Short mmCIF file of C-alpha atoms in Angstrom, two decimals:
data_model
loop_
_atom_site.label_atom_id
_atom_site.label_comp_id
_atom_site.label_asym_id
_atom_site.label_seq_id
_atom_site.Cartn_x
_atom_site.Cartn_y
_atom_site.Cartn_z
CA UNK U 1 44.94 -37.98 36.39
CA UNK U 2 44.25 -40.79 34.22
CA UNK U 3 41.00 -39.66 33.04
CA UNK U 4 42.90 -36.70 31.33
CA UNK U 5 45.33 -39.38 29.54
CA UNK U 6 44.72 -39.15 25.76
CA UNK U 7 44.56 -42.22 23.34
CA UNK U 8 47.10 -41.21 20.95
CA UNK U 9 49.89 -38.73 20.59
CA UNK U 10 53.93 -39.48 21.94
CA UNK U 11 53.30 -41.04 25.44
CA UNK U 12 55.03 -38.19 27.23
CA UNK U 13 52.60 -35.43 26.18
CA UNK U 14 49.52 -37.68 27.25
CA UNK U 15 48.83 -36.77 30.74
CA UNK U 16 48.34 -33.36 31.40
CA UNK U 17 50.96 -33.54 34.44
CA UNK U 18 53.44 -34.39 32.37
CA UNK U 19 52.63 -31.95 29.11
CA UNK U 20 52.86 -29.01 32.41
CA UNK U 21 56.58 -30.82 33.49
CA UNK U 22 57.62 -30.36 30.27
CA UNK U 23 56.52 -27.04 29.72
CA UNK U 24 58.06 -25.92 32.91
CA UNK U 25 61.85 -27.83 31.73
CA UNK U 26 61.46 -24.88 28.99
CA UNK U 27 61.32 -22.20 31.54
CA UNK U 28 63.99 -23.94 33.36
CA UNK U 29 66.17 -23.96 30.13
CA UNK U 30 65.04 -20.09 29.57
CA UNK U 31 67.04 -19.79 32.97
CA UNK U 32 70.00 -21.56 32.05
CA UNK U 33 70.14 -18.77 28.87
CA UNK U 34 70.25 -16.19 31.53
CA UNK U 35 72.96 -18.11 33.10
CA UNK U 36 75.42 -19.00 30.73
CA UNK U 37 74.98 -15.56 29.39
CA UNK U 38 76.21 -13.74 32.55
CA UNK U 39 79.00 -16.47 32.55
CA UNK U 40 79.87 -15.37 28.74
CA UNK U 41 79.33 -11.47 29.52
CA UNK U 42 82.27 -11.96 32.00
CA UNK U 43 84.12 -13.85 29.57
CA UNK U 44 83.84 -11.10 27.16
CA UNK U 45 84.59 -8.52 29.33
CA UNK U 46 87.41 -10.13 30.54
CA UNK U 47 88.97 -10.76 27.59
CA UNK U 48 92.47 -10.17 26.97
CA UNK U 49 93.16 -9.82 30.64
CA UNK U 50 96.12 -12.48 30.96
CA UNK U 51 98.16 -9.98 33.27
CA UNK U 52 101.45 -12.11 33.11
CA UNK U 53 99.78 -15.58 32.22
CA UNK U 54 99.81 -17.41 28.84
CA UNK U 55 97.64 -15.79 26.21
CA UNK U 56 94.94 -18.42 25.15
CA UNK U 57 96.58 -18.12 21.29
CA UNK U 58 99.08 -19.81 22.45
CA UNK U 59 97.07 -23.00 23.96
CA UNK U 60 94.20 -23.23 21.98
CA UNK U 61 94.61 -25.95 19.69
CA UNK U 62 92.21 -26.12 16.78
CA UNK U 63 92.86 -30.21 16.38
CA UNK U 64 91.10 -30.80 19.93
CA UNK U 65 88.71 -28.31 20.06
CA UNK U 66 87.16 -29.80 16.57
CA UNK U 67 87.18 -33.26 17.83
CA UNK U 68 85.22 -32.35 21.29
CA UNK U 69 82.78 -29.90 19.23
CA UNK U 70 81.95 -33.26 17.03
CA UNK U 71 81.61 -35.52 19.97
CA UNK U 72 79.35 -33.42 21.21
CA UNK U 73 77.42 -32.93 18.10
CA UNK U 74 76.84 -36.22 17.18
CA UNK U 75 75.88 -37.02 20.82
CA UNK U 76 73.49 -34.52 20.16
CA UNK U 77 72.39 -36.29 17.07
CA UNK U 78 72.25 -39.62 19.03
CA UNK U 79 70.18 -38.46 21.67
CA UNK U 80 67.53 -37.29 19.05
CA UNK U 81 67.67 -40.35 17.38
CA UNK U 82 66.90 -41.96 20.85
CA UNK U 83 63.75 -39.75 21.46
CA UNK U 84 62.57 -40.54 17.65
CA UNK U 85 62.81 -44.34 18.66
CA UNK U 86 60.93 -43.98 22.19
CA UNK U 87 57.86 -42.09 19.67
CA UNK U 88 58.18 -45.14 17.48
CA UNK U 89 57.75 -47.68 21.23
CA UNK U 90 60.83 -49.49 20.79
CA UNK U 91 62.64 -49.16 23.97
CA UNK U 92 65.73 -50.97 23.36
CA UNK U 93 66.55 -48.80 20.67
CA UNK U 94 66.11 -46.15 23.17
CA UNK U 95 68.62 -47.25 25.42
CA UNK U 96 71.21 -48.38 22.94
CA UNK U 97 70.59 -44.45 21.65
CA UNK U 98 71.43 -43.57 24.70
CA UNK U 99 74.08 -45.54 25.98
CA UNK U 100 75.86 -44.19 22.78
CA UNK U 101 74.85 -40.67 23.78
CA UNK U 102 76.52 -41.50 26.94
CA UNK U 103 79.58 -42.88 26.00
CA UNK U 104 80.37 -40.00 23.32
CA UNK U 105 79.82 -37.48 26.14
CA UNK U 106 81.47 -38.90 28.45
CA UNK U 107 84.47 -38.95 26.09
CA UNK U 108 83.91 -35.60 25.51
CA UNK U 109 84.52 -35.05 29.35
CA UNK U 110 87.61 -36.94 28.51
CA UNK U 111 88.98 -34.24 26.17
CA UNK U 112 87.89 -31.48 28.84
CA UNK U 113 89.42 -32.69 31.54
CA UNK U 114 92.97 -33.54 29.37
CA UNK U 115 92.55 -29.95 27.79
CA UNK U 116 92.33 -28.42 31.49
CA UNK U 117 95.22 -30.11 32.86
CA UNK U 118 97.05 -29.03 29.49
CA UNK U 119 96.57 -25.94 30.23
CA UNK U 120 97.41 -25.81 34.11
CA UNK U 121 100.44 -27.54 33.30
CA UNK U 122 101.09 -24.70 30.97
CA UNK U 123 100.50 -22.10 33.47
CA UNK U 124 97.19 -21.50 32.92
CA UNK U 125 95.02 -22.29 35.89
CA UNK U 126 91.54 -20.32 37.58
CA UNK U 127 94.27 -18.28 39.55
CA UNK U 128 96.52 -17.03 36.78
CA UNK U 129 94.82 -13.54 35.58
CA UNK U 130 91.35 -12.39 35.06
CA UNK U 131 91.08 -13.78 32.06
CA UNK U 132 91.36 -17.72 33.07
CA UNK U 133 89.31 -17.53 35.75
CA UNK U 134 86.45 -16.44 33.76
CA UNK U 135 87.08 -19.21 30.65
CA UNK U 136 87.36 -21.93 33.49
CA UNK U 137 84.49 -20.77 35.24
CA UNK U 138 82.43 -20.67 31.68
CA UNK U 139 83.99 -23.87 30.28
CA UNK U 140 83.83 -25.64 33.69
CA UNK U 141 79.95 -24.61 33.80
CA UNK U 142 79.33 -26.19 30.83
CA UNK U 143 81.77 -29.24 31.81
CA UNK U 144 79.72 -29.57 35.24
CA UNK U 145 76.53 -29.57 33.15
CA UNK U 146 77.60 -32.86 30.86
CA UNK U 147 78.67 -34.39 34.20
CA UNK U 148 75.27 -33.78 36.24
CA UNK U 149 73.69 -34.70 32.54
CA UNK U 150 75.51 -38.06 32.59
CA UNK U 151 74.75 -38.93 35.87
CA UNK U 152 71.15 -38.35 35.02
CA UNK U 153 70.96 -40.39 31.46
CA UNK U 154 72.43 -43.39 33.63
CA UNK U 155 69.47 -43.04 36.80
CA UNK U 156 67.18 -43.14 33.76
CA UNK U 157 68.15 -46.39 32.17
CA UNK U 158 67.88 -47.70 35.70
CA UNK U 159 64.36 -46.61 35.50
CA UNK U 160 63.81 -47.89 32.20
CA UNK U 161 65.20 -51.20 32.90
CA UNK U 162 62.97 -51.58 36.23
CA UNK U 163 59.54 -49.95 34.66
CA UNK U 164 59.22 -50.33 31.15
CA UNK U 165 57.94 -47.22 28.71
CA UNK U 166 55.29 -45.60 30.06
CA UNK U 167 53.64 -41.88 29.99
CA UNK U 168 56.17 -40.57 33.02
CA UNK U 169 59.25 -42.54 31.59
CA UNK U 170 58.79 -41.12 28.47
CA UNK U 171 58.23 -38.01 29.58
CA UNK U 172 61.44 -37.98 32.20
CA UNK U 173 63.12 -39.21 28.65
CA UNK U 174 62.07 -36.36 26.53
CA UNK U 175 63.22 -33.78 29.21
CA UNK U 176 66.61 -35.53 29.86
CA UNK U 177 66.68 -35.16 25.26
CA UNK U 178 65.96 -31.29 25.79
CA UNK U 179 68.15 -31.03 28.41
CA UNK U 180 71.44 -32.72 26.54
CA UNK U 181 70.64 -30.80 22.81
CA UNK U 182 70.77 -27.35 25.47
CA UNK U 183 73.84 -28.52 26.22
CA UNK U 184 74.93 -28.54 22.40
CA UNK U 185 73.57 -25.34 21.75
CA UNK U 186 75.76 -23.65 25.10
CA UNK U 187 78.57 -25.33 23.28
CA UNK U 188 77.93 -24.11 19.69
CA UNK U 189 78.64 -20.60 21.29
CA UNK U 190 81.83 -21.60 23.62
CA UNK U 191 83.29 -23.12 20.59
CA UNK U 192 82.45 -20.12 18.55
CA UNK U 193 83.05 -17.10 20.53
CA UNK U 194 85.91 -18.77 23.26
CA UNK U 195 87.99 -21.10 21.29
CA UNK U 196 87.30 -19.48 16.98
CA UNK U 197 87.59 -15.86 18.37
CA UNK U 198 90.19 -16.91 20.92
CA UNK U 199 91.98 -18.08 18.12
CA UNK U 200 91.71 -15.42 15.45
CA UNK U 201 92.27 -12.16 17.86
CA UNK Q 1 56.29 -32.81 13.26
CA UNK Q 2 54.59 -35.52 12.58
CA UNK Q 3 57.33 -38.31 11.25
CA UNK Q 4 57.53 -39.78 14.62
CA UNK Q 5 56.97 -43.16 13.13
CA UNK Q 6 58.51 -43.27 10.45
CA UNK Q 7 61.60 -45.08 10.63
CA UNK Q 8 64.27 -42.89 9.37
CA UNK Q 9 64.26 -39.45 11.39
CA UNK Q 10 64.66 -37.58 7.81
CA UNK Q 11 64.51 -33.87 10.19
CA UNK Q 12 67.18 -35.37 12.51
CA UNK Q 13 69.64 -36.61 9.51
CA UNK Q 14 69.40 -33.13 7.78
CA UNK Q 15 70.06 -31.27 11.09
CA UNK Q 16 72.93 -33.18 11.68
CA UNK Q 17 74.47 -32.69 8.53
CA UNK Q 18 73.93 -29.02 8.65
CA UNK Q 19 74.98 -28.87 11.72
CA UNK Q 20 78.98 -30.58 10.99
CA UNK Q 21 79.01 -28.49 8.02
CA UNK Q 22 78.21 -24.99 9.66
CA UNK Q 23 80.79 -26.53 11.97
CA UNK Q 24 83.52 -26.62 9.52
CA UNK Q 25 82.67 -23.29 7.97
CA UNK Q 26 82.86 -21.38 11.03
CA UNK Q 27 86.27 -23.28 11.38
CA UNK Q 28 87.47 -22.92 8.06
CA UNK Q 29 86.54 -18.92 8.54
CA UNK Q 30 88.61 -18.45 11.18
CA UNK Q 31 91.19 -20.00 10.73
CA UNK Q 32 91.84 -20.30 7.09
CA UNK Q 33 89.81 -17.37 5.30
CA UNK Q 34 91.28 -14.07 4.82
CA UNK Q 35 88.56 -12.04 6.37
CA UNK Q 36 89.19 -9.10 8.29
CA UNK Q 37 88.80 -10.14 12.15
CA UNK Q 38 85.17 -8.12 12.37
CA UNK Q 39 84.08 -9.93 9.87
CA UNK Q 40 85.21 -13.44 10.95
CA UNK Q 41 83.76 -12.47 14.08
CA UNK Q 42 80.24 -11.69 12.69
CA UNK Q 43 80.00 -14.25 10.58
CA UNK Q 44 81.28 -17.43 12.60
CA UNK Q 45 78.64 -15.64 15.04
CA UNK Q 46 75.58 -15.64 12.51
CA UNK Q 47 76.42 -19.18 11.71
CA UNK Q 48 76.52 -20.31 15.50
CA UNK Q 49 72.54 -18.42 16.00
CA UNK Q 50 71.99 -20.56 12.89
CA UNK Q 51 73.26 -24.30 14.31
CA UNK Q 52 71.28 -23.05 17.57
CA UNK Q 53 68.16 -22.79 15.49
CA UNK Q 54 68.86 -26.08 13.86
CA UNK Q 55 69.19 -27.88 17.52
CA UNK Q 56 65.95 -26.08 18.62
CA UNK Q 57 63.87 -26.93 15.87
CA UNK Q 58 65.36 -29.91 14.59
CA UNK Q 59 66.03 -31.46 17.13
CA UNK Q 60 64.43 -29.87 20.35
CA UNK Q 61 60.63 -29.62 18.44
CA UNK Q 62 60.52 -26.21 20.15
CA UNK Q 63 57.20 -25.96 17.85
CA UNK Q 64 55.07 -29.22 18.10
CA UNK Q 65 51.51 -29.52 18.44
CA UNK Q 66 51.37 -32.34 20.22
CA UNK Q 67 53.21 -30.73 23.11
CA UNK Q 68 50.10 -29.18 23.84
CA UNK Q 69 52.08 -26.26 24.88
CA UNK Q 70 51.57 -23.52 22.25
CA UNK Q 71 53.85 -20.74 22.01
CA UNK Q 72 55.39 -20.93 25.32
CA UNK Q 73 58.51 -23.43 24.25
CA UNK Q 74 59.62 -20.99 21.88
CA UNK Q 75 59.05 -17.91 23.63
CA UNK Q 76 61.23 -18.71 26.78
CA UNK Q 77 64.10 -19.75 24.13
CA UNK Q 78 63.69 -16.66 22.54
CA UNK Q 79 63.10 -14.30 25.18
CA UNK Q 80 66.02 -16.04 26.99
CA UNK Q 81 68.29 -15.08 23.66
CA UNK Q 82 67.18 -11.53 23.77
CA UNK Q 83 68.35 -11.20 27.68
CA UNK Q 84 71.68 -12.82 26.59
CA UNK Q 85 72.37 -10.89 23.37
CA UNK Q 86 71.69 -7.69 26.18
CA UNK Q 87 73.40 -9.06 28.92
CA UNK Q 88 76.88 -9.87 26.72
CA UNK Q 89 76.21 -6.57 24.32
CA UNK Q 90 75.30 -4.25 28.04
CA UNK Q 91 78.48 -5.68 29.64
CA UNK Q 92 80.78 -5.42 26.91
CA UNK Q 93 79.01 -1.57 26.00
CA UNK Q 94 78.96 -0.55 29.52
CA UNK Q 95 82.62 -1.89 30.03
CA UNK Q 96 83.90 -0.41 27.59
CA UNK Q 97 84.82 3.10 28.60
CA UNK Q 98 87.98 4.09 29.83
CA UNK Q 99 88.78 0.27 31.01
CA UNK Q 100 92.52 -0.08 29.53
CA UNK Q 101 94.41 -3.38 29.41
CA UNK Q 102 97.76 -1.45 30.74
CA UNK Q 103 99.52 -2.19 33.52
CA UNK Q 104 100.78 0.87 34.81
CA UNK Q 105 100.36 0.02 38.60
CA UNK Q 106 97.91 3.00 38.89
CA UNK Q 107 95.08 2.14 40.64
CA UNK Q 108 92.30 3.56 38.27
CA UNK Q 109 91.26 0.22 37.18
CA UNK Q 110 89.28 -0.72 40.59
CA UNK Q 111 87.94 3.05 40.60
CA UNK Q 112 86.68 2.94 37.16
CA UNK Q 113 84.99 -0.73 37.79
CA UNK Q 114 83.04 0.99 40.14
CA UNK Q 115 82.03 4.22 38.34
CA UNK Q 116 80.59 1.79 35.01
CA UNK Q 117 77.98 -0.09 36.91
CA UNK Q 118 75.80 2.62 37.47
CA UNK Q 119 77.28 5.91 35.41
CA UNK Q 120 79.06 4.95 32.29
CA UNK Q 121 78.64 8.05 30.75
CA UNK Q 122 80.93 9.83 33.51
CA UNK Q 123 83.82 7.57 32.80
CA UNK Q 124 84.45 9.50 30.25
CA UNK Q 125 85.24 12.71 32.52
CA UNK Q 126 87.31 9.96 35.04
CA UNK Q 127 89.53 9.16 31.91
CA UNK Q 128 90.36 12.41 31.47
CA UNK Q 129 91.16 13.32 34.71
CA UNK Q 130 93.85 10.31 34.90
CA UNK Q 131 95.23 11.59 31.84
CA UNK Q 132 96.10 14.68 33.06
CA UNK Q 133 98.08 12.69 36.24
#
C-alpha cells in the first residue's frame, strides 16, 4: 500500500485505496439520486391528494422554510471551508469548520422537527391522506439523512482527536464533505419543488 | 482546482454567494412575481439544477485531477440526474391518465392504479367506460 502513496497532492487522494473509496462514495451518491428521486416521483404524483386533511397552502410558512434552507446552506458552505483547511494541513481549523457545520445542522434538525410537530398538531400527520404520507416520507428521508450525517461528523472528530491528519483521516473527511454538500443539493430540490410549488399551486 | 493552499477559498466564497442569491430569487419568484404558475414552476426549477451545479462543482470538485478519478465523479452525478428527471417525468406522465382527484366513492381509482403501471395508453378506453356509468 504504501509504496503506491504519492509525495504530493491532498492527503486523501494519495493512496490508491483511498482515491478507489472515494470513487466508490460517488457511486454510492449516484444511488442516493435514484433514491430520493423515487421518493420525489411519489411526491409528485401524489400531489394534491389531501382527501379531507389540511392542504399544505395552508401550513407552509415561507418565514421557516427560508431560515432552514439558509442553515443548511451555509452549513454547506462551512463544511467546504473545512475540507479547504484540511488541503491547507491545519487540523484545528478543520474541526472548528466542522463543529460549526455541526451545530448549524443540527439546528436545522431543530426547525424540522418543530415544523413536523406544527403540522401534526394541525392535523397533518403520515396518516392523514396520500398526500402527507408521501411529503413526510420525502422530508423525513432527508431529515434521517442530516441525523445519520451528524452522528457521523461527531465519530470523526473522535478520530481526529485520537489520530491526527493522515491519508485515511483525510480521506474519511473528504467523503463525510461530499456526503453533507449531497445533502444540500437533495434540499435545494425539496425546498424548490415541495415547499415554492407547494406554495404557489 | 488547484487553490487548495491558498488561504481564502475564492471558489467556495463565490458559490456561496450564488448560491443565497439563487435562493432568494427562486423565493422572490414564487411568491412575489407575477408569473403565471408554469412559469414560476420552470423557472424556480432551472434555478434549483443551477445551485445543484454550483454545490457539485464548487463545492463537491466533481472534476479534479488530483482525484485521480477521471470522468467517473461526474458521470454517476449525471447519469443519476437523468434517471431522476425520468423517474419524476415517467411517474408523473404515466400517472397522469384518467387519475382524478374526485371523491365520488367509486372505486375506479384502485382499478386505474393498476391499469397505468404497465398499459397507460388503455386508460384512456377505462376513462371512458366510467364515464358512461
Amino acid at each position: 500500500m504504501s509504496s503506491h502513496e504519492l509525495k504530493t497532492g491532498p492527503l486523501e487522494y494519495r493512496r490508491q485505496e483511498d482515491q478507489m473509496t472515494i470513487l466508490g462514495f460517488w457511486i454510492f451518491l449516484g444511488a442516493e439520486i435514484v433514491l430520493f428521486a423515487t421518493l420525489f416521483a411519489t411526491y409528485a404524483v401524489l400531489f394534491g391528494r389531501t382527501a379531507d386533511s389540511t392542504p399544505p397552502m395552508e401550513l407552509f410558512e415561507p418565514g421557516i422554510v427560508l431560515i432552514m434552507t439558509f442553515l443548511l446552506l451555509t452549513s454547506s458552505f462551512t463544511c467546504g471551508l473545512a475540507i479547504h483547511e484540511m488541503r491547507r494541513g491545519n487540523a484545528k481549523a478543520l474541526r472548528n469548520w466542522m463543529i460549526i457545520t455541526l451545530i448549524l445542522g443540527a439546528t436545522f434538525l431543530g426547525f424540522e422537527i418543530y415544523e413536523f410537530i406544527h403540522y401534526a398538531h394541525e392535523g397533518a400527520t403520515m396518516q392523514s391522506s396520500a398526500y402527507w404520507s408521501a411529503f413526510f416520507t420525502l422530508a423525513g428521508t432527508h431529515g434521517l439523512h442530516v441525523t445519520l450525517g451528524i452522528g457521523w461528523v461527531i465519530l470523526l472528530l473522535i478520530q481526529l482527536a485520537k489520530r491526527g491528519l493522515t491519508p485515511k483521516t483525510s480521506r474519511k473527511f473528504f467523503v463525510i464533505g461530499l456526503y453533507w454538500h449531497f445533502l444540500d443539493v437533495v434540499w435545494i430540490f425539496i425546498f424548490t419543488s415541495v415547499y415554492l410549488i407547494g406554495m404557489v399551486v | 482546482m488547484t487553490d487548495h493552499n491558498k488561504r481564502i477559498p475564492t471558489q467556495h466564497v463565490i458559490g456561496f454567494a450564488l448560491s443565497i442569491a439563487l435562493t432568494l430569487l427562486a423565493a422572490w419568484t414564487a411568491l412575489g412575481s407575477n408569473l403565471s404558475t408554469m412559469w414560476i414552476i420552470s423557472s424556480i426549477m432551472i434555478l434549483a439544477v443551477i445551485q445543484a451545479g454550483i454545490q457539485l462543482f464548487m463545492f463537491m470538485h466533481v472534476v479534479e485531477s488530483d482525484s485521480h478519478n477521471g470522468h467517473v465523479p461526474w458521470n454517476m452525478m449525471f447519469h443519476g440526474a437523468v434517471l431522476a428527471a425520468i423517474l419524476v417525468a415517467g411517474s408523473l406522465f404515466v400517472m397522469s391518465f384518467g387519475f382524478t382527484h374526485d371523491h365520488d366513492g367509486e372505486n375506479h381509482e384502485q382499478h386505474e392504479q393498476q391499469d397505468s403501471g404497465d398499459h397507460s395508453d388503455m386508460d384512456m378506453e377505462g376513462d371512458g367506460e366510467h364515464e358512461g356509468h
